[in-house]
CSV table of C-alpha atoms in Angstrom, one decimal:
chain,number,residue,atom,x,y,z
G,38,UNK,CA,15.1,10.7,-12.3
G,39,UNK,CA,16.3,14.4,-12.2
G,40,UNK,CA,14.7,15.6,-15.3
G,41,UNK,CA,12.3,18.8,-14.8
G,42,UNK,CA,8.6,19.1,-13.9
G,43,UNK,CA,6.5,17.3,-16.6
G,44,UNK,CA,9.1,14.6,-17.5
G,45,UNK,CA,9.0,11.1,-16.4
G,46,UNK,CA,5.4,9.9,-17.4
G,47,UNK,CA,5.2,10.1,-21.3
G,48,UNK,CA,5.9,6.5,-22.2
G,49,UNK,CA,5.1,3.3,-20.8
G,50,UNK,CA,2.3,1.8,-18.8
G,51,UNK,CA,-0.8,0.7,-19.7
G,52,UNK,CA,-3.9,3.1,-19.5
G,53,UNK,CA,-6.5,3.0,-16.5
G,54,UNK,CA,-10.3,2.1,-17.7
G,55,UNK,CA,-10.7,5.4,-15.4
G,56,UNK,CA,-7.8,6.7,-16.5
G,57,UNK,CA,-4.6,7.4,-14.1
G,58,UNK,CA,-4.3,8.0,-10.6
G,59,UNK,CA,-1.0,10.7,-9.8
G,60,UNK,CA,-0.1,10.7,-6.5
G,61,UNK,CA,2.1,13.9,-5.0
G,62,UNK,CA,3.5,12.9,-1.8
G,63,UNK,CA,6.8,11.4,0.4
G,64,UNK,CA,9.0,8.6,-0.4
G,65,UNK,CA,10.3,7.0,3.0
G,66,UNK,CA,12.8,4.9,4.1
G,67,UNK,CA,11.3,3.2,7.0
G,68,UNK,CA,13.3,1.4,10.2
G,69,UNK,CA,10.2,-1.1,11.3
G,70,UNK,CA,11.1,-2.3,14.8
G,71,UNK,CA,8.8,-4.5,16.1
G,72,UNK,CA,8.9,-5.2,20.1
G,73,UNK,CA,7.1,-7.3,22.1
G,74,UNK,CA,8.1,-6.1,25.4
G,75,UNK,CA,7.9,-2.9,26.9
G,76,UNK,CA,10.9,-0.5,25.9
G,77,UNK,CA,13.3,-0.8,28.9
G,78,UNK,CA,14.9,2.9,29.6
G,79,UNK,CA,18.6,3.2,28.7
G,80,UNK,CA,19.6,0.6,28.2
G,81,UNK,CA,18.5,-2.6,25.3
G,82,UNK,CA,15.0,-3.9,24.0
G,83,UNK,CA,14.9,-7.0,21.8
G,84,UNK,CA,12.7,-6.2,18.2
G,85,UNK,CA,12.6,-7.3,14.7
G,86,UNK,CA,14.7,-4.6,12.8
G,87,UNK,CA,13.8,-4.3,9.0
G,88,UNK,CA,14.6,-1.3,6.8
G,89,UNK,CA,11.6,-1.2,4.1
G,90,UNK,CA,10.3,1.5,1.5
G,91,UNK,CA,7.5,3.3,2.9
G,92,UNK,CA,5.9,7.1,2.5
G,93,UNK,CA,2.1,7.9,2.5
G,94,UNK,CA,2.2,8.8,-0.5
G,95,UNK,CA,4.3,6.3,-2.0
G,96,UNK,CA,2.4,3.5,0.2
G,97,UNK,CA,-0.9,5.1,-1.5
G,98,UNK,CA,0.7,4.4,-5.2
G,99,UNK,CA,1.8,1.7,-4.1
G,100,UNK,CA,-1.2,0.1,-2.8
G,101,UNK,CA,-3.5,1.4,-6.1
G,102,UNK,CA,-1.8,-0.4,-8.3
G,103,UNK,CA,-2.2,-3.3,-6.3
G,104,UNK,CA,-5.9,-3.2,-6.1
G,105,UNK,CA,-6.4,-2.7,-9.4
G,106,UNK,CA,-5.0,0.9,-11.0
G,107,UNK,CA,-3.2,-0.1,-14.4
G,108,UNK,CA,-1.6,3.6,-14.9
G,109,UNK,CA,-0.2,5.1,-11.2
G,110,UNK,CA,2.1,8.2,-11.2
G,111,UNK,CA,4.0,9.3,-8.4
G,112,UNK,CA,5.5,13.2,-7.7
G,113,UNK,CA,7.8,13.1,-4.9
G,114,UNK,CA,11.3,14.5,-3.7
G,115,UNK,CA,14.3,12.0,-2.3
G,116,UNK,CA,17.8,12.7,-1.8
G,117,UNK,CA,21.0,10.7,-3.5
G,118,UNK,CA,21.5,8.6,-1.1
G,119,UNK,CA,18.0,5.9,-2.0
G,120,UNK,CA,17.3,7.4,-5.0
G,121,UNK,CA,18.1,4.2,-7.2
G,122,UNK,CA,16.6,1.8,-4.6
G,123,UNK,CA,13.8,3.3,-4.4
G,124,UNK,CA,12.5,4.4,-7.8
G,125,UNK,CA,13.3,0.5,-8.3
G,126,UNK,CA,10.8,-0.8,-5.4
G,127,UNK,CA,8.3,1.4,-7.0
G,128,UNK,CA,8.9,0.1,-10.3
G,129,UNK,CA,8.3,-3.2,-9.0
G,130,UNK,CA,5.2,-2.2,-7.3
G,131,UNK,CA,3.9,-0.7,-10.6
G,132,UNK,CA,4.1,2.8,-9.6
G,133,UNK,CA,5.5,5.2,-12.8
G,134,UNK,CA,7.8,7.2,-10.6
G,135,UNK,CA,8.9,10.7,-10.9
G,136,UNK,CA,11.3,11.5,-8.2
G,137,UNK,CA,13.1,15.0,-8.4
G,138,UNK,CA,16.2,14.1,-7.0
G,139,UNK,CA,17.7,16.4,-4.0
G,140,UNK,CA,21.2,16.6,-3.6
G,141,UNK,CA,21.8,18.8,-0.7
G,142,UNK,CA,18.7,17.0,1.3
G,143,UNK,CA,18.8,13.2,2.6
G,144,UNK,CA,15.8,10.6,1.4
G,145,UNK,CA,13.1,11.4,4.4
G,146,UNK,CA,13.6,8.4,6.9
G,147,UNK,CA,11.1,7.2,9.6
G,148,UNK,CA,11.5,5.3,12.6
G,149,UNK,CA,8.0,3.0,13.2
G,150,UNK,CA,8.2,1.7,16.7
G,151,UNK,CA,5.6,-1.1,16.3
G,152,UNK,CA,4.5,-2.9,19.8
G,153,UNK,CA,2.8,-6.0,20.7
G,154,UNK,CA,-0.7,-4.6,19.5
G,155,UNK,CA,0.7,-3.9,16.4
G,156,UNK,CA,0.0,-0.3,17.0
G,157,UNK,CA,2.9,2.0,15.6
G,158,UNK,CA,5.0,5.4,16.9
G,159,UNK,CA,6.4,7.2,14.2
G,160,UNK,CA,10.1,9.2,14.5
G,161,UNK,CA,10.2,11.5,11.4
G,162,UNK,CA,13.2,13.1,9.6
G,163,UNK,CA,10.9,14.7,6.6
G,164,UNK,CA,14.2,15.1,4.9
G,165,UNK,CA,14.0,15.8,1.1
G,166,UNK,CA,9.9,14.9,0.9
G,167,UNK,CA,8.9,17.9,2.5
G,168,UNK,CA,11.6,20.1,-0.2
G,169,UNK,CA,8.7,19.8,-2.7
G,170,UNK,CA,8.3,22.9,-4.3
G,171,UNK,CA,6.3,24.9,-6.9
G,172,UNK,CA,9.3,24.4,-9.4
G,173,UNK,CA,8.6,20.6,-9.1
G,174,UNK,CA,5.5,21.2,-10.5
G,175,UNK,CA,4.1,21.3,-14.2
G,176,UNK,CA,0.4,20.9,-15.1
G,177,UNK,CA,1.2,18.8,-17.8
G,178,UNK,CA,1.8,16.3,-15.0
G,179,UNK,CA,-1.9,16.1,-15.0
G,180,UNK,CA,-2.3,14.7,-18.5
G,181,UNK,CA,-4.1,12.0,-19.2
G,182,UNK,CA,-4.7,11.9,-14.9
G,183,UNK,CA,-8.3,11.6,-13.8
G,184,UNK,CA,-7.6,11.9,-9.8
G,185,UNK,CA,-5.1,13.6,-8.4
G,186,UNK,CA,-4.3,12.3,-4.4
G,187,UNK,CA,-2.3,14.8,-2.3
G,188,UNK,CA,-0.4,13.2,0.6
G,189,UNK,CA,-1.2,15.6,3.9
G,190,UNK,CA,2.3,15.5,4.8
G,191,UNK,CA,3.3,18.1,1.7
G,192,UNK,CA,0.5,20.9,4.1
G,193,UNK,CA,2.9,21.0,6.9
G,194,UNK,CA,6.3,23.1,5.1
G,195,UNK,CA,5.9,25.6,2.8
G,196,UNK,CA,7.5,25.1,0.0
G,197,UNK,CA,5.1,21.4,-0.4
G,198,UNK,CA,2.5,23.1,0.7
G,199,UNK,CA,2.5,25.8,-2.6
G,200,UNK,CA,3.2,23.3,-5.1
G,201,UNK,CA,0.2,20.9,-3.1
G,202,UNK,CA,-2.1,24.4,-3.5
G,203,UNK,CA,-0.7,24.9,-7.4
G,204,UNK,CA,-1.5,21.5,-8.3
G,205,UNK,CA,-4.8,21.5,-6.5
G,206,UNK,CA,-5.3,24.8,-8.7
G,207,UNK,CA,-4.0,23.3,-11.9
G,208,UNK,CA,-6.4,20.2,-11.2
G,209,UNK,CA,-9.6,22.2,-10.6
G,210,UNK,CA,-9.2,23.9,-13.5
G,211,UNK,CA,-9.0,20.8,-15.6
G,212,UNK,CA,-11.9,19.2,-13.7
G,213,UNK,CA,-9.8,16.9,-12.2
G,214,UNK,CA,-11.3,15.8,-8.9
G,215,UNK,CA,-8.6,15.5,-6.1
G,216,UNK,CA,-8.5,13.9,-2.6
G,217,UNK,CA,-6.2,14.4,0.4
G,218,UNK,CA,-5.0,12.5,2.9
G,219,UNK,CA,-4.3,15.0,6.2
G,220,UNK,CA,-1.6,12.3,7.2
G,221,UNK,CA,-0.7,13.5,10.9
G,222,UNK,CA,-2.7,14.7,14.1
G,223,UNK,CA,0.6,16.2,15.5
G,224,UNK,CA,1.5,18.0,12.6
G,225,UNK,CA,-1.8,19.2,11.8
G,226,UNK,CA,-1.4,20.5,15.4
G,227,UNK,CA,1.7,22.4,14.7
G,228,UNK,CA,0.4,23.6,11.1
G,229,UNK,CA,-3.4,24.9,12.6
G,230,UNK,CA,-6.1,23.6,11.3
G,231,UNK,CA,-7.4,26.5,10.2
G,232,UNK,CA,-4.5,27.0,7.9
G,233,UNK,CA,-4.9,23.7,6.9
G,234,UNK,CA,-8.6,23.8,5.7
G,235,UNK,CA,-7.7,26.7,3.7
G,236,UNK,CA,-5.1,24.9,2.0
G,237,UNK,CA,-7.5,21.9,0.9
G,238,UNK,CA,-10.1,24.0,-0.2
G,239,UNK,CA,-11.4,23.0,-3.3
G,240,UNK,CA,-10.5,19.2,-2.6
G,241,UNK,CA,-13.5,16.5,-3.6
G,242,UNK,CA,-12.3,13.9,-0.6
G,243,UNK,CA,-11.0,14.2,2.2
G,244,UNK,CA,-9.4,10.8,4.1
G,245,UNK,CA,-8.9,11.5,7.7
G,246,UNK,CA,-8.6,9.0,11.1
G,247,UNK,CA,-10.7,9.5,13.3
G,248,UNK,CA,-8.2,11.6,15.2
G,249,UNK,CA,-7.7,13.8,12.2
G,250,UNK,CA,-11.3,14.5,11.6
G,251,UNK,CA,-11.9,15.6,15.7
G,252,UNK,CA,-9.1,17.7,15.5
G,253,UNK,CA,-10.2,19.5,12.3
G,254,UNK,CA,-13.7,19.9,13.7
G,255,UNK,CA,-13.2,20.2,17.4
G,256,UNK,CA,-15.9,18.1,17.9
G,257,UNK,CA,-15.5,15.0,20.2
G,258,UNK,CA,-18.3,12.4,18.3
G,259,UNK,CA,-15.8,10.7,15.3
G,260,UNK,CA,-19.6,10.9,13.5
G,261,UNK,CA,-20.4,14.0,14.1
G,262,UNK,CA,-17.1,15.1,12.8
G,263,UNK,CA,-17.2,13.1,9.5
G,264,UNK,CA,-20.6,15.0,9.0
G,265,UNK,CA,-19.0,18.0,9.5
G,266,UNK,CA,-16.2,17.7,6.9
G,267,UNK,CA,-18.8,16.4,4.7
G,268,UNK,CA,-19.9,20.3,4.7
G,269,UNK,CA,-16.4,21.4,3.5
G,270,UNK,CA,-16.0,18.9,1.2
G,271,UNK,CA,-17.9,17.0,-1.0
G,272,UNK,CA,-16.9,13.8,0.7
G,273,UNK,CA,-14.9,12.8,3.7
G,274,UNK,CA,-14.0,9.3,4.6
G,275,UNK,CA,-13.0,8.4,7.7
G,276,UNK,CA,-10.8,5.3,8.9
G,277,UNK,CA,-11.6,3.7,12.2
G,278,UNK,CA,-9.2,1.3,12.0
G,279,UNK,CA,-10.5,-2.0,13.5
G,280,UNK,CA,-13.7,-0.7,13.5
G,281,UNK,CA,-14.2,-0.2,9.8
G,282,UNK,CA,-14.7,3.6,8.4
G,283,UNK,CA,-17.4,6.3,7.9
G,284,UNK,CA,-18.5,7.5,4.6
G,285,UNK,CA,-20.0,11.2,5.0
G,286,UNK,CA,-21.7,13.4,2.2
G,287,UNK,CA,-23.8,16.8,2.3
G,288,UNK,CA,-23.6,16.7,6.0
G,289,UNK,CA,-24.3,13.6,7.3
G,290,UNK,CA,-23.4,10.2,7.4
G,291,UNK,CA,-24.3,8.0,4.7
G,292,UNK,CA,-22.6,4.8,5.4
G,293,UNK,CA,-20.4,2.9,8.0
G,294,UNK,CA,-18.5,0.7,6.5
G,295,UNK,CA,-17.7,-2.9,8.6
G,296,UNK,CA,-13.9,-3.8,9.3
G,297,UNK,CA,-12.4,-6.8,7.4
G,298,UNK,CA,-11.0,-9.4,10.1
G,299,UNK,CA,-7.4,-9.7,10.4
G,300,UNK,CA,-4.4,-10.6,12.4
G,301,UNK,CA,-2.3,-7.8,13.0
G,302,UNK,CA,1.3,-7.9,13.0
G,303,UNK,CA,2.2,-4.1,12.1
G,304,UNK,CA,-0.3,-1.1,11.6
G,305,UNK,CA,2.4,0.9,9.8
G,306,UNK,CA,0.7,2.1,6.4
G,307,UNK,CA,-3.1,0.6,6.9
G,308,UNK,CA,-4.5,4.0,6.1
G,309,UNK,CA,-2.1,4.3,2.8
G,310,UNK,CA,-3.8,1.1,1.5
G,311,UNK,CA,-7.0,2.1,2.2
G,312,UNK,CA,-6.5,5.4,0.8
G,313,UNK,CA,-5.1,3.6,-2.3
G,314,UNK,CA,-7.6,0.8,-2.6
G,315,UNK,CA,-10.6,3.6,-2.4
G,316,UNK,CA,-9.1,5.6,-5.1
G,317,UNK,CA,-8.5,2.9,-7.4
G,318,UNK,CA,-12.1,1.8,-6.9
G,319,UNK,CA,-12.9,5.1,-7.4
G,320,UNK,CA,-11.4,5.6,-10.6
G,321,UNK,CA,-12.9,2.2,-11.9
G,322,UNK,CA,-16.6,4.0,-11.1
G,323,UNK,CA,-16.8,2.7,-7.8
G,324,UNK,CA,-18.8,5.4,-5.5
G,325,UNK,CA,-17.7,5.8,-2.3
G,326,UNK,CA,-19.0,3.6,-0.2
G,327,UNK,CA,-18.3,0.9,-2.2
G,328,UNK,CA,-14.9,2.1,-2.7
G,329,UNK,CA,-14.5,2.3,1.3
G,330,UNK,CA,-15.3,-1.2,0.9
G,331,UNK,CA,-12.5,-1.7,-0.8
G,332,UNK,CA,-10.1,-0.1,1.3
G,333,UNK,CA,-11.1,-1.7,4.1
G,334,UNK,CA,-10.3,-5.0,2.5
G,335,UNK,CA,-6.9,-3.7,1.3
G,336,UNK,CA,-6.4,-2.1,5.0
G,337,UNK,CA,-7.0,-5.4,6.5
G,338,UNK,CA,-4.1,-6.9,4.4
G,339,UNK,CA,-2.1,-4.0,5.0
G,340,UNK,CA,-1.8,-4.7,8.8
G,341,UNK,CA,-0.7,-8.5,8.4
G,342,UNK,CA,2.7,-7.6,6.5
G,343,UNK,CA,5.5,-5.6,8.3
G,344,UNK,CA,6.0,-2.0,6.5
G,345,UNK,CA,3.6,-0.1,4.7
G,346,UNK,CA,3.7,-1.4,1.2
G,347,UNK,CA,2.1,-4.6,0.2
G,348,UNK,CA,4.4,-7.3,-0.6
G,349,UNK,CA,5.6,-7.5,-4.7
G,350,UNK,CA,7.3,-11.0,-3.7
């Protein structure tokens, strides 16, 4: 849809016993290749080629509606070129889409090289996600919202990274509680994380890896750093992938959560559907550790599907 800010969400959908969840973030087009031997050097690699819809943000949506979330907005940017395909996959996923269409920048694509471990490496073309900007925004994109979810990836331009700061703004003032997700170790590198803390101040939840939260902190101990955060925020959750997460408030620890056995084929997107999964607990009255139980289950069906999105076969 290329109507302004504030269009898109008026009709349609049935309401959230929490209310809704509106998610500001990327819409991807992912190439998964899967591998199962090393990448040979100039010359070919056999792999499993799919193009998929992805996007943390849109993986998040995605994901929350799936564990539960009857009413799941989406804010993001893509170019003419997807636009139709993917405001349909949402739809089909049960995300209420609003996607400001570019027509000068190309649909953000991603490149997840995924290897025998399942582990991924990302190649990013932010394309038209990271366009985002302040006139993309309306607070009346917040009624009838009662959490707003930033993707991290909007932090690292800066056009995103005012409307993510106006819509943090806007939300605070309503009392809206909102959580980020700081998406990317390398970018956060490139960015600072001073600049980023700054950015997210204010936030109620912050949803790092384990990388993410050592680099915020500096501090080496993934623990240690989770109680850290916890002194920023009011709450920081951190994913361990295999090993579960850590639930930190008021400056320490209050819970680690176990991992949910699984066979994985692909880790593209496990965070999203954690991220999504806690949320929608969230908004149903979960608290947090019960909602990181939640997204641990979700996370664990997230890395037995190729892509980042769970399956709406």
């Amino acid at each position: 849809m290329s109507d302004g800010p504030g269009g898109g969400f008026a009709a349609g959908g049935s309401a959230n016993r929490g209310g809704a969840l509106l998610v500001i973030g990327d819409v991807v087009t992912d190439v998964v290749a899967r591998y199962r031997t090393p990448l040979a050097h100039g010359t070919d690699t056999a792999a499993e080629i799919r193009t998929l819809p992805g996007g943390a943000g849109a993986n998040a949506a995605c994901w929350a509606a799936r564990t539960g979330c009857a009413d799941v907005r989406l804010l993001a940017r893509v170019g003419t070129d997807a636009h139709g395909w993917h405001e349909e996959r949402l739809r089909q996923a049960g995300v209420r889409a609003h996607l400001v269409v570019d027509d000068r920048a190309p649909t953000a694509t991603v490149i997840c090289l995924v290897d025998a471990s399942a582990e991924r490496t990302l190649l990013t073309d932010s394309g038209a996600s990271l366009c985002l900007s302040p006139a993309d925004w309306s607070p009346s994109l917040l009624d009838g919202v009662a959490r707003l979810h930033l993707s991290g990836y909007l932090f690292f331009s800066d056009a995103s990274r005012r409307l993510a700061v106006s819509a943090l703004r806007s939300a605070r003032e309503r009392g809206v509680p909102v959580s980020v997700d700081p998406a990317s170790a390398g970018f956060l590198k490139e960015l600072g994380t001073d600049r980023f803390l700054a950015a997210v101040e204010g936030v109620e939840t912050l949803l790092p890896n384990a990388d993410e939260a050592e680099l915020l902190t500096g501090l080496t101990d993934t623990a240690d750093a989770a109680a850290e955060l916890s002194r920023r925020v009011p709450v920081a959750v951190v994913t361990l992938g295999a090993r579960g997460a850590l639930v930190a408030e008021a400056g320490a620890v209050r819970a680690r959560v176990p991992p949910v056995p699984a066979r994985a084929v692909d880790s593209t997107g496990a965070g999203d559907a954690f991220t999504g999964a806690f949320l929608a607990a969230r908004l149903a009255g979960a608290d947090a550790v019960a909602a990181a139980v939640e997204g641990c289950r979700a996370g664990a069906r997230a890395v037995t599907v190729t892509g980042g999105r769970p399956d709406v076969t």
